[in-house]
C-alpha cells in the first residue's frame, strides 16, 4: 500500500531573523506544498528520491549509524533527510525498509518559503503514518528543531515548523531562557488576506543569511538589539491589525518591517525593486519574506488588484504567483 502526505511552505508577515533572537514573528502556511509518497518494502532497504534534491540508496543499519553532530556535517541537500530518518530509526526502532518519493511545488532554488522544513515535515508525516506511530504536531518541534539549527548554519528559531506541522496563521516566539528550549505559538484563527508572492530567482540560502545576521549581531549587538526591539513592536501592532482584518495597517507595518530588514543587510536590490513596484501598483505593503538576500518577497494586496500587482512584480524581473494563505499543515492526502 502506498501512502501520500504533504506539508506546506510558509511566508512571514513579520519578524523573520529577529525571531531567532527570541522576538515574536507572525507567519502563515501557504498552499505550495511538498508531497511524500511512501510504501514498505521487504527487507531493510531504504530508498528516497527527492526531485531537485537527490537520492538516498541505503539500509536501516547504515542510516541508524550515521550521525550529524553539527551544521558542518550537512554537506548535501539530502543530509537533513538522512539525519531525520536516522533519528526516527533510533527513536521508534523501525524494522522494515521503505521507498519514499518526494516532490515539491515550493520554489526551493531561490528559497524563502521554508522548502526544507516542508520536506522534513512531509517525510516525518509519511514515515509516522506508514508505521502508525503517534506523532502529535507538538512533537514536530522536538524532532525537527535540531535539524533546523543545522540547516540554518548553527542557529534557528524553529518558527517554520509551526506552519509546516500545524498550518494556519500563527504567532511564534522562541524561548531559550529556561533549561529546555520552548516553542510558543498561538494560532491566529481564520484570516482572508490576499498575497501576491514574487520569486526573485536569486538563490539565497538561509544557512548563509542566518549566520550573516549573527555575525552582525556579535559585532554590533547594541544596534542589532535595537532593530530587533523595533521589529518586536511592529509584530505586536501587526498582530492586532491582522486579527481585526485591518489590511491597510498590516501592509503599512509590513513596509516598516522591510525598512528594518534592509538595515540588517538582508535585502537585495532586485527584491527592493520588486517591493517598490508592488507598492506603486496598489499593494497595501510589501516586504521580503524568509532569510532574504534573494528568495521571495510578499505583497499584501486589495482584492481585485492581484493581476495588476503580479504584472508589476514580473516587470521588475520577478516571477509572481498567488496562493491560498493559512492552509492546513502536514496531512495525509486522499
Ligand atoms: C527563515 O525562513 C526564517 C529566519 O528567521 C530563520 C529562522 O527563523 O530560523 C531567517
PDB file of C-alpha atoms in Angstrom, residues 3-310:
ATOM      1  CA  UNK A   3       0.544   6.444   1.338  1.00  0.00           C
ATOM      2  CA  UNK A   4       0.773  10.073   0.324  1.00  0.00           C
ATOM      3  CA  UNK A   5       1.321  13.017   2.669  1.00  0.00           C
ATOM      4  CA  UNK A   6       2.020  16.684   2.223  1.00  0.00           C
ATOM      5  CA  UNK A   7       3.248  19.708   4.177  1.00  0.00           C
ATOM      6  CA  UNK A   8       3.116  23.401   3.272  1.00  0.00           C
ATOM      7  CA  UNK A   9       5.716  26.108   2.826  1.00  0.00           C
ATOM      8  CA  UNK A  10       5.205  29.461   4.519  1.00  0.00           C
ATOM      9  CA  UNK A  11       5.607  33.219   4.450  1.00  0.00           C
ATOM     10  CA  UNK A  12       6.488  35.692   7.198  1.00  0.00           C
ATOM     11  CA  UNK A  13       4.122  38.620   7.622  1.00  0.00           C
ATOM     12  CA  UNK A  14       6.525  39.935  10.265  1.00  0.00           C
ATOM     13  CA  UNK A  15       9.588  39.062  12.273  1.00  0.00           C
ATOM     14  CA  UNK A  16      11.983  36.822  10.335  1.00  0.00           C
ATOM     15  CA  UNK A  17      15.552  36.932  11.663  1.00  0.00           C
ATOM     16  CA  UNK A  18      14.620  38.760  14.904  1.00  0.00           C
ATOM     17  CA  UNK A  19      12.618  35.604  15.747  1.00  0.00           C
ATOM     18  CA  UNK A  20      15.960  33.762  16.100  1.00  0.00           C
ATOM     19  CA  UNK A  21      16.721  36.274  18.912  1.00  0.00           C
ATOM     20  CA  UNK A  22      13.559  35.355  20.816  1.00  0.00           C
ATOM     21  CA  UNK A  23      11.365  38.135  19.432  1.00  0.00           C
ATOM     22  CA  UNK A  24       7.888  37.236  18.148  1.00  0.00           C
ATOM     23  CA  UNK A  25       7.083  36.601  14.496  1.00  0.00           C
ATOM     24  CA  UNK A  26       3.879  36.098  12.544  1.00  0.00           C
ATOM     25  CA  UNK A  27       3.908  33.557   9.774  1.00  0.00           C
ATOM     26  CA  UNK A  28       1.373  31.692   7.688  1.00  0.00           C
ATOM     27  CA  UNK A  29       1.312  28.385   5.829  1.00  0.00           C
ATOM     28  CA  UNK A  30       0.807  28.766   2.074  1.00  0.00           C
ATOM     29  CA  UNK A  31      -0.578  26.369  -0.446  1.00  0.00           C
ATOM     30  CA  UNK A  32       2.717  25.464  -2.086  1.00  0.00           C
ATOM     31  CA  UNK A  33       3.315  22.025  -0.704  1.00  0.00           C
ATOM     32  CA  UNK A  34       5.835  19.216  -0.592  1.00  0.00           C
ATOM     33  CA  UNK A  35       4.424  15.744  -1.235  1.00  0.00           C
ATOM     34  CA  UNK A  36       5.811  12.436   0.003  1.00  0.00           C
ATOM     35  CA  UNK A  37       4.726   9.052  -1.343  1.00  0.00           C
ATOM     36  CA  UNK A  38       5.845   6.097   0.726  1.00  0.00           C
ATOM     37  CA  UNK A  39       5.500   2.309   0.762  1.00  0.00           C
ATOM     38  CA  UNK A  40       7.036  -0.518   2.775  1.00  0.00           C
ATOM     39  CA  UNK A  41       9.445  -2.919   1.081  1.00  0.00           C
ATOM     40  CA  UNK A  42      10.555  -6.381   2.137  1.00  0.00           C
ATOM     41  CA  UNK A  43      13.920  -6.354   3.873  1.00  0.00           C
ATOM     42  CA  UNK A  44      15.839  -3.403   5.234  1.00  0.00           C
ATOM     43  CA  UNK A  45      16.455  -1.372   2.118  1.00  0.00           C
ATOM     44  CA  UNK A  46      15.648   2.341   2.209  1.00  0.00           C
ATOM     45  CA  UNK A  47      15.443   4.370  -0.949  1.00  0.00           C
ATOM     46  CA  UNK A  48      14.493   8.038  -1.169  1.00  0.00           C
ATOM     47  CA  UNK A  49      14.125  10.053  -4.351  1.00  0.00           C
ATOM     48  CA  UNK A  50      13.661  13.755  -3.993  1.00  0.00           C
ATOM     49  CA  UNK A  51      13.002  15.768  -7.107  1.00  0.00           C
ATOM     50  CA  UNK A  52      15.585  18.519  -7.337  1.00  0.00           C
ATOM     51  CA  UNK A  53      17.443  17.431  -4.187  1.00  0.00           C
ATOM     52  CA  UNK A  54      18.919  13.979  -4.882  1.00  0.00           C
ATOM     53  CA  UNK A  55      18.622  10.342  -3.817  1.00  0.00           C
ATOM     54  CA  UNK A  56      19.360   8.036  -0.911  1.00  0.00           C
ATOM     55  CA  UNK A  57      20.027   4.381  -1.536  1.00  0.00           C
ATOM     56  CA  UNK A  58      20.824   2.804   1.816  1.00  0.00           C
ATOM     57  CA  UNK A  59      19.648   0.467   4.561  1.00  0.00           C
ATOM     58  CA  UNK A  60      18.350   0.583   8.115  1.00  0.00           C
ATOM     59  CA  UNK A  61      21.650  -0.039   9.913  1.00  0.00           C
ATOM     60  CA  UNK A  62      23.806   2.427   7.953  1.00  0.00           C
ATOM     61  CA  UNK A  63      21.231   5.192   8.313  1.00  0.00           C
ATOM     62  CA  UNK A  64      20.963   4.499  12.039  1.00  0.00           C
ATOM     63  CA  UNK A  65      24.741   4.627  12.483  1.00  0.00           C
ATOM     64  CA  UNK A  66      25.317   7.848  10.567  1.00  0.00           C
ATOM     65  CA  UNK A  67      25.299  10.837  12.962  1.00  0.00           C
ATOM     66  CA  UNK A  68      25.192  14.522  12.057  1.00  0.00           C
ATOM     67  CA  UNK A  69      26.570  16.450  15.003  1.00  0.00           C
ATOM     68  CA  UNK A  70      26.847  19.977  13.656  1.00  0.00           C
ATOM     69  CA  UNK A  71      25.778  22.023  10.669  1.00  0.00           C
ATOM     70  CA  UNK A  72      29.195  21.394   9.137  1.00  0.00           C
ATOM     71  CA  UNK A  73      28.220  17.726   8.768  1.00  0.00           C
ATOM     72  CA  UNK A  74      25.473  18.699   6.323  1.00  0.00           C
ATOM     73  CA  UNK A  75      27.297  18.621   3.014  1.00  0.00           C
ATOM     74  CA  UNK A  76      24.489  17.618   0.665  1.00  0.00           C
ATOM     75  CA  UNK A  77      20.836  18.600   0.349  1.00  0.00           C
ATOM     76  CA  UNK A  78      19.871  15.023   1.224  1.00  0.00           C
ATOM     77  CA  UNK A  79      21.718  15.063   4.567  1.00  0.00           C
ATOM     78  CA  UNK A  80      18.822  16.568   6.582  1.00  0.00           C
ATOM     79  CA  UNK A  81      16.547  13.796   5.236  1.00  0.00           C
ATOM     80  CA  UNK A  82      19.164  11.130   6.084  1.00  0.00           C
ATOM     81  CA  UNK A  83      19.525  12.710   9.522  1.00  0.00           C
ATOM     82  CA  UNK A  84      15.753  12.674  10.116  1.00  0.00           C
ATOM     83  CA  UNK A  85      15.404   9.028   9.060  1.00  0.00           C
ATOM     84  CA  UNK A  86      18.331   8.098  11.359  1.00  0.00           C
ATOM     85  CA  UNK A  87      16.699   9.906  14.316  1.00  0.00           C
ATOM     86  CA  UNK A  88      13.363   8.175  13.647  1.00  0.00           C
ATOM     87  CA  UNK A  89      15.037   4.773  13.343  1.00  0.00           C
ATOM     88  CA  UNK A  90      16.640   5.288  16.722  1.00  0.00           C
ATOM     89  CA  UNK A  91      13.519   6.634  18.411  1.00  0.00           C
ATOM     90  CA  UNK A  92      10.933   4.213  17.054  1.00  0.00           C
ATOM     91  CA  UNK A  93      13.021   1.147  16.355  1.00  0.00           C
ATOM     92  CA  UNK A  94      11.936   0.797  12.767  1.00  0.00           C
ATOM     93  CA  UNK A  95      12.036  -2.783  11.487  1.00  0.00           C
ATOM     94  CA  UNK A  96      11.217  -2.577   7.798  1.00  0.00           C
ATOM     95  CA  UNK A  97      12.618  -0.722   4.835  1.00  0.00           C
ATOM     96  CA  UNK A  98      10.659   1.650   2.627  1.00  0.00           C
ATOM     97  CA  UNK A  99      10.611   3.513  -0.655  1.00  0.00           C
ATOM     98  CA  UNK A 100       9.933   7.220  -0.496  1.00  0.00           C
ATOM     99  CA  UNK A 101       9.423   9.741  -3.284  1.00  0.00           C
ATOM    100  CA  UNK A 102       9.387  13.462  -2.577  1.00  0.00           C
ATOM    101  CA  UNK A 103       8.119  16.146  -4.939  1.00  0.00           C
ATOM    102  CA  UNK A 104       7.744  19.823  -4.183  1.00  0.00           C
ATOM    103  CA  UNK A 105       5.785  22.778  -5.529  1.00  0.00           C
ATOM    104  CA  UNK A 106       7.848  25.164  -3.409  1.00  0.00           C
ATOM    105  CA  UNK A 107      10.467  27.134  -5.325  1.00  0.00           C
ATOM    106  CA  UNK A 108      13.449  25.849  -3.332  1.00  0.00           C
ATOM    107  CA  UNK A 109      16.124  27.020  -5.769  1.00  0.00           C
ATOM    108  CA  UNK A 110      15.737  30.619  -4.672  1.00  0.00           C
ATOM    109  CA  UNK A 111      14.441  29.969  -1.158  1.00  0.00           C
ATOM    110  CA  UNK A 112      12.421  31.959   1.323  1.00  0.00           C
ATOM    111  CA  UNK A 113       9.407  29.694   1.686  1.00  0.00           C
ATOM    112  CA  UNK A 114      10.895  27.144   4.055  1.00  0.00           C
ATOM    113  CA  UNK A 115      11.047  24.386   1.469  1.00  0.00           C
ATOM    114  CA  UNK A 116      13.412  22.283   3.585  1.00  0.00           C
ATOM    115  CA  UNK A 117      11.089  22.407   6.609  1.00  0.00           C
ATOM    116  CA  UNK A 118       8.168  21.390   4.401  1.00  0.00           C
ATOM    117  CA  UNK A 119      10.209  18.454   3.042  1.00  0.00           C
ATOM    118  CA  UNK A 120      11.087  17.283   6.549  1.00  0.00           C
ATOM    119  CA  UNK A 121       7.528  17.684   7.862  1.00  0.00           C
ATOM    120  CA  UNK A 122       6.040  15.764   4.939  1.00  0.00           C
ATOM    121  CA  UNK A 123       8.651  12.992   5.330  1.00  0.00           C
ATOM    122  CA  UNK A 124       8.020  12.805   9.086  1.00  0.00           C
ATOM    123  CA  UNK A 125       4.278  12.608   8.446  1.00  0.00           C
ATOM    124  CA  UNK A 126       4.767   9.921   5.765  1.00  0.00           C
ATOM    125  CA  UNK A 127       7.014   7.673   7.860  1.00  0.00           C
ATOM    126  CA  UNK A 128       4.909   8.033  11.015  1.00  0.00           C
ATOM    127  CA  UNK A 129       1.707   7.256   9.116  1.00  0.00           C
ATOM    128  CA  UNK A 130       3.270   4.268   7.343  1.00  0.00           C
ATOM    129  CA  UNK A 131       4.376   2.699  10.622  1.00  0.00           C
ATOM    130  CA  UNK A 132       1.374   4.001  12.558  1.00  0.00           C
ATOM    131  CA  UNK A 133       3.362   5.896  15.169  1.00  0.00           C
ATOM    132  CA  UNK A 134       1.601   8.564  17.150  1.00  0.00           C
ATOM    133  CA  UNK A 135       3.489  11.784  16.427  1.00  0.00           C
ATOM    134  CA  UNK A 136       1.355  14.754  17.531  1.00  0.00           C
ATOM    135  CA  UNK A 137       2.142  18.045  15.816  1.00  0.00           C
ATOM    136  CA  UNK A 138       3.739  19.441  19.005  1.00  0.00           C
ATOM    137  CA  UNK A 139       6.382  16.709  18.750  1.00  0.00           C
ATOM    138  CA  UNK A 140       7.456  18.013  15.353  1.00  0.00           C
ATOM    139  CA  UNK A 141       9.412  20.733  17.205  1.00  0.00           C
ATOM    140  CA  UNK A 142      11.424  18.261  19.272  1.00  0.00           C
ATOM    141  CA  UNK A 143      12.204  16.138  16.199  1.00  0.00           C
ATOM    142  CA  UNK A 144      12.803  18.851  13.604  1.00  0.00           C
ATOM    143  CA  UNK A 145      14.302  21.743  15.571  1.00  0.00           C
ATOM    144  CA  UNK A 146      17.829  20.245  15.866  1.00  0.00           C
ATOM    145  CA  UNK A 147      17.776  19.725  12.088  1.00  0.00           C
ATOM    146  CA  UNK A 148      16.553  23.257  11.528  1.00  0.00           C
ATOM    147  CA  UNK A 149      19.509  24.587  13.540  1.00  0.00           C
ATOM    148  CA  UNK A 150      21.920  22.617  11.341  1.00  0.00           C
ATOM    149  CA  UNK A 151      20.198  23.718   8.103  1.00  0.00           C
ATOM    150  CA  UNK A 152      20.377  27.373   9.165  1.00  0.00           C
ATOM    151  CA  UNK A 153      24.094  27.231   9.911  1.00  0.00           C
ATOM    152  CA  UNK A 154      24.083  26.839  13.712  1.00  0.00           C
ATOM    153  CA  UNK A 155      21.111  28.847  14.991  1.00  0.00           C
ATOM    154  CA  UNK A 156      17.412  28.882  14.183  1.00  0.00           C
ATOM    155  CA  UNK A 157      14.069  29.823  15.642  1.00  0.00           C
ATOM    156  CA  UNK A 158      12.070  26.727  14.727  1.00  0.00           C
ATOM    157  CA  UNK A 159       9.225  29.061  13.713  1.00  0.00           C
ATOM    158  CA  UNK A 160       8.739  27.449  10.301  1.00  0.00           C
ATOM    159  CA  UNK A 161       7.932  24.137  11.985  1.00  0.00           C
ATOM    160  CA  UNK A 162       4.686  25.752  13.221  1.00  0.00           C
ATOM    161  CA  UNK A 163       3.487  26.342   9.673  1.00  0.00           C
ATOM    162  CA  UNK A 164       4.687  23.044   8.250  1.00  0.00           C
ATOM    163  CA  UNK A 165       3.198  20.944  11.034  1.00  0.00           C
ATOM    164  CA  UNK A 166       0.109  22.858  12.148  1.00  0.00           C
ATOM    165  CA  UNK A 167      -0.648  25.198   9.276  1.00  0.00           C
ATOM    166  CA  UNK A 168      -2.749  28.352   9.561  1.00  0.00           C
ATOM    167  CA  UNK A 169      -1.649  31.796  10.705  1.00  0.00           C
ATOM    168  CA  UNK A 170       0.493  31.751  13.837  1.00  0.00           C
ATOM    169  CA  UNK A 171       2.388  33.978  16.148  1.00  0.00           C
ATOM    170  CA  UNK A 172       5.574  32.245  17.271  1.00  0.00           C
ATOM    171  CA  UNK A 173       8.129  33.022  19.998  1.00  0.00           C
ATOM    172  CA  UNK A 174      11.218  31.014  20.824  1.00  0.00           C
ATOM    173  CA  UNK A 175      12.187  30.950  24.488  1.00  0.00           C
ATOM    174  CA  UNK A 176      15.647  29.718  25.408  1.00  0.00           C
ATOM    175  CA  UNK A 177      15.768  31.325  28.865  1.00  0.00           C
ATOM    176  CA  UNK A 178      14.998  28.133  30.753  1.00  0.00           C
ATOM    177  CA  UNK A 179      16.685  24.752  30.858  1.00  0.00           C
ATOM    178  CA  UNK A 180      14.585  23.499  27.971  1.00  0.00           C
ATOM    179  CA  UNK A 181      14.038  25.402  24.732  1.00  0.00           C
ATOM    180  CA  UNK A 182      10.390  26.349  24.468  1.00  0.00           C
ATOM    181  CA  UNK A 183       8.446  26.916  21.284  1.00  0.00           C
ATOM    182  CA  UNK A 184       5.440  29.120  21.977  1.00  0.00           C
ATOM    183  CA  UNK A 185       2.849  29.556  19.306  1.00  0.00           C
ATOM    184  CA  UNK A 186      -0.638  30.948  19.070  1.00  0.00           C
ATOM    185  CA  UNK A 187      -2.956  30.186  16.209  1.00  0.00           C
ATOM    186  CA  UNK A 188      -4.395  33.474  14.977  1.00  0.00           C
ATOM    187  CA  UNK A 189      -7.579  31.969  13.574  1.00  0.00           C
ATOM    188  CA  UNK A 190      -9.014  32.052  10.101  1.00  0.00           C
ATOM    189  CA  UNK A 191      -7.953  35.089   8.080  1.00  0.00           C
ATOM    190  CA  UNK A 192      -8.525  36.074   4.496  1.00  0.00           C
ATOM    191  CA  UNK A 193      -5.587  38.072   3.217  1.00  0.00           C
ATOM    192  CA  UNK A 194      -4.567  38.219  -0.439  1.00  0.00           C
ATOM    193  CA  UNK A 195      -0.895  37.875  -1.117  1.00  0.00           C
ATOM    194  CA  UNK A 196       0.983  38.147  -4.360  1.00  0.00           C
ATOM    195  CA  UNK A 197       4.343  36.456  -3.921  1.00  0.00           C
ATOM    196  CA  UNK A 198       7.333  37.386  -6.046  1.00  0.00           C
ATOM    197  CA  UNK A 199      10.222  34.986  -6.533  1.00  0.00           C
ATOM    198  CA  UNK A 200      13.376  36.991  -7.253  1.00  0.00           C
ATOM    199  CA  UNK A 201      15.003  33.853  -8.691  1.00  0.00           C
ATOM    200  CA  UNK A 202      18.144  34.869  -6.861  1.00  0.00           C
ATOM    201  CA  UNK A 203      19.476  31.918  -4.970  1.00  0.00           C
ATOM    202  CA  UNK A 204      19.838  32.673  -1.277  1.00  0.00           C
ATOM    203  CA  UNK A 205      20.464  30.117   1.409  1.00  0.00           C
ATOM    204  CA  UNK A 206      19.059  30.609   4.894  1.00  0.00           C
ATOM    205  CA  UNK A 207      22.138  28.662   6.011  1.00  0.00           C
ATOM    206  CA  UNK A 208      24.098  31.761   4.968  1.00  0.00           C
ATOM    207  CA  UNK A 209      21.759  34.619   5.875  1.00  0.00           C
ATOM    208  CA  UNK A 210      21.190  33.493   9.486  1.00  0.00           C
ATOM    209  CA  UNK A 211      24.972  33.314  10.215  1.00  0.00           C
ATOM    210  CA  UNK A 212      25.341  36.668   8.389  1.00  0.00           C
ATOM    211  CA  UNK A 213      22.916  38.347  10.801  1.00  0.00           C
ATOM    212  CA  UNK A 214      24.529  36.554  13.727  1.00  0.00           C
ATOM    213  CA  UNK A 215      27.899  37.945  12.744  1.00  0.00           C
ATOM    214  CA  UNK A 216      26.422  41.460  12.585  1.00  0.00           C
ATOM    215  CA  UNK A 217      24.752  40.980  15.967  1.00  0.00           C
ATOM    216  CA  UNK A 218      28.008  39.761  17.536  1.00  0.00           C
ATOM    217  CA  UNK A 219      29.891  42.785  16.242  1.00  0.00           C
ATOM    218  CA  UNK A 220      27.234  45.476  16.734  1.00  0.00           C
ATOM    219  CA  UNK A 221      24.970  43.979  19.358  1.00  0.00           C
ATOM    220  CA  UNK A 222      23.507  47.290  20.515  1.00  0.00           C
ATOM    221  CA  UNK A 223      22.203  48.417  17.130  1.00  0.00           C
ATOM    222  CA  UNK A 224      21.001  44.906  16.253  1.00  0.00           C
ATOM    223  CA  UNK A 225      19.170  44.535  19.559  1.00  0.00           C
ATOM    224  CA  UNK A 226      17.561  47.921  18.949  1.00  0.00           C
ATOM    225  CA  UNK A 227      16.408  46.836  15.475  1.00  0.00           C
ATOM    226  CA  UNK A 228      15.050  43.552  16.910  1.00  0.00           C
ATOM    227  CA  UNK A 229      13.160  45.506  19.587  1.00  0.00           C
ATOM    228  CA  UNK A 230      11.662  47.751  16.923  1.00  0.00           C
ATOM    229  CA  UNK A 231      10.595  44.713  14.918  1.00  0.00           C
ATOM    230  CA  UNK A 232       9.011  43.294  18.066  1.00  0.00           C
ATOM    231  CA  UNK A 233       6.865  46.436  18.356  1.00  0.00           C
ATOM    232  CA  UNK A 234       5.844  46.074  14.701  1.00  0.00           C
ATOM    233  CA  UNK A 235       4.891  42.434  15.289  1.00  0.00           C
ATOM    234  CA  UNK A 236       2.741  43.404  18.285  1.00  0.00           C
ATOM    235  CA  UNK A 237       0.882  46.069  16.303  1.00  0.00           C
ATOM    236  CA  UNK A 238       0.775  43.748  13.284  1.00  0.00           C
ATOM    237  CA  UNK A 239      -0.892  41.005  15.309  1.00  0.00           C
ATOM    238  CA  UNK A 240      -3.684  43.364  16.462  1.00  0.00           C
ATOM    239  CA  UNK A 241      -4.254  44.716  12.971  1.00  0.00           C
ATOM    240  CA  UNK A 242      -4.135  41.277  11.372  1.00  0.00           C
ATOM    241  CA  UNK A 243      -6.653  39.754  13.765  1.00  0.00           C
ATOM    242  CA  UNK A 244      -9.003  42.699  13.248  1.00  0.00           C
ATOM    243  CA  UNK A 245      -8.801  42.403   9.466  1.00  0.00           C
ATOM    244  CA  UNK A 246      -7.163  45.836   9.025  1.00  0.00           C
ATOM    245  CA  UNK A 247      -5.330  45.026   5.819  1.00  0.00           C
ATOM    246  CA  UNK A 248      -4.149  48.554   5.107  1.00  0.00           C
ATOM    247  CA  UNK A 249      -2.496  48.816   8.523  1.00  0.00           C
ATOM    248  CA  UNK A 250      -0.974  45.342   8.174  1.00  0.00           C
ATOM    249  CA  UNK A 251       0.516  46.500   4.862  1.00  0.00           C
ATOM    250  CA  UNK A 252       1.990  49.659   6.396  1.00  0.00           C
ATOM    251  CA  UNK A 253       3.564  47.634   9.189  1.00  0.00           C
ATOM    252  CA  UNK A 254       4.990  45.206   6.627  1.00  0.00           C
ATOM    253  CA  UNK A 255       6.648  48.204   4.967  1.00  0.00           C
ATOM    254  CA  UNK A 256       8.155  49.249   8.311  1.00  0.00           C
ATOM    255  CA  UNK A 257       9.426  45.730   8.901  1.00  0.00           C
ATOM    256  CA  UNK A 258      11.071  45.810   5.471  1.00  0.00           C
ATOM    257  CA  UNK A 259      12.939  49.028   6.389  1.00  0.00           C
ATOM    258  CA  UNK A 260      14.449  47.260   9.369  1.00  0.00           C
ATOM    259  CA  UNK A 261      15.283  44.114   7.407  1.00  0.00           C
ATOM    260  CA  UNK A 262      17.138  46.344   4.980  1.00  0.00           C
ATOM    261  CA  UNK A 263      19.171  47.861   7.814  1.00  0.00           C
ATOM    262  CA  UNK A 264      20.055  44.318   8.916  1.00  0.00           C
ATOM    263  CA  UNK A 265      21.552  43.868   5.448  1.00  0.00           C
ATOM    264  CA  UNK A 266      19.344  41.002   4.271  1.00  0.00           C
ATOM    265  CA  UNK A 267      17.548  42.704   1.394  1.00  0.00           C
ATOM    266  CA  UNK A 268      18.726  42.732  -2.218  1.00  0.00           C
ATOM    267  CA  UNK A 269      18.423  45.373  -4.986  1.00  0.00           C
ATOM    268  CA  UNK A 270      16.170  43.090  -7.007  1.00  0.00           C
ATOM    269  CA  UNK A 271      13.889  42.469  -4.030  1.00  0.00           C
ATOM    270  CA  UNK A 272      13.804  46.233  -3.402  1.00  0.00           C
ATOM    271  CA  UNK A 273      12.770  46.832  -6.983  1.00  0.00           C
ATOM    272  CA  UNK A 274      10.017  44.212  -6.841  1.00  0.00           C
ATOM    273  CA  UNK A 275       8.784  45.603  -3.494  1.00  0.00           C
ATOM    274  CA  UNK A 276       8.721  49.177  -4.811  1.00  0.00           C
ATOM    275  CA  UNK A 277       6.824  48.184  -7.959  1.00  0.00           C
ATOM    276  CA  UNK A 278       4.311  46.132  -5.970  1.00  0.00           C
ATOM    277  CA  UNK A 279       3.609  49.105  -3.669  1.00  0.00           C
ATOM    278  CA  UNK A 280       3.312  51.526  -6.577  1.00  0.00           C
ATOM    279  CA  UNK A 281       0.851  49.300  -8.384  1.00  0.00           C
ATOM    280  CA  UNK A 282      -1.564  49.165  -5.455  1.00  0.00           C
ATOM    281  CA  UNK A 283      -0.281  46.774  -2.778  1.00  0.00           C
ATOM    282  CA  UNK A 284      -1.060  47.764   0.818  1.00  0.00           C
ATOM    283  CA  UNK A 285       2.502  46.837   1.702  1.00  0.00           C
ATOM    284  CA  UNK A 286       5.370  44.595   0.697  1.00  0.00           C
ATOM    285  CA  UNK A 287       8.473  43.054   2.211  1.00  0.00           C
ATOM    286  CA  UNK A 288      10.937  40.248   1.744  1.00  0.00           C
ATOM    287  CA  UNK A 289       9.975  37.006   3.446  1.00  0.00           C
ATOM    288  CA  UNK A 290      12.287  34.420   4.995  1.00  0.00           C
ATOM    289  CA  UNK A 291      16.060  34.651   5.019  1.00  0.00           C
ATOM    290  CA  UNK A 292      16.319  37.355   2.311  1.00  0.00           C
ATOM    291  CA  UNK A 293      19.351  38.378   0.211  1.00  0.00           C
ATOM    292  CA  UNK A 294      17.322  36.881  -2.636  1.00  0.00           C
ATOM    293  CA  UNK A 295      14.488  34.382  -2.421  1.00  0.00           C
ATOM    294  CA  UNK A 296      10.977  35.772  -2.235  1.00  0.00           C
ATOM    295  CA  UNK A 297       9.054  38.941  -1.398  1.00  0.00           C
ATOM    296  CA  UNK A 298       5.391  39.122  -0.460  1.00  0.00           C
ATOM    297  CA  UNK A 299       2.885  41.868  -1.143  1.00  0.00           C
ATOM    298  CA  UNK A 300      -0.440  42.284   0.582  1.00  0.00           C
ATOM    299  CA  UNK A 301      -2.994  43.346  -1.995  1.00  0.00           C
ATOM    300  CA  UNK A 302      -6.605  44.532  -2.010  1.00  0.00           C
ATOM    301  CA  UNK A 303      -8.996  42.085  -3.622  1.00  0.00           C
ATOM    302  CA  UNK A 304      -9.095  42.552  -7.379  1.00  0.00           C
ATOM    303  CA  UNK A 305      -5.621  44.077  -7.605  1.00  0.00           C
ATOM    304  CA  UNK A 306      -3.757  40.752  -7.748  1.00  0.00           C
ATOM    305  CA  UNK A 307      -3.122  40.781 -11.506  1.00  0.00           C
ATOM    306  CA  UNK A 308      -2.011  44.382 -11.529  1.00  0.00           C
ATOM    307  CA  UNK A 309       0.485  43.796  -8.720  1.00  0.00           C
ATOM    308  CA  UNK A 310       1.653  40.486 -10.207  1.00  0.00           C
TER     309      UNK A 310
END
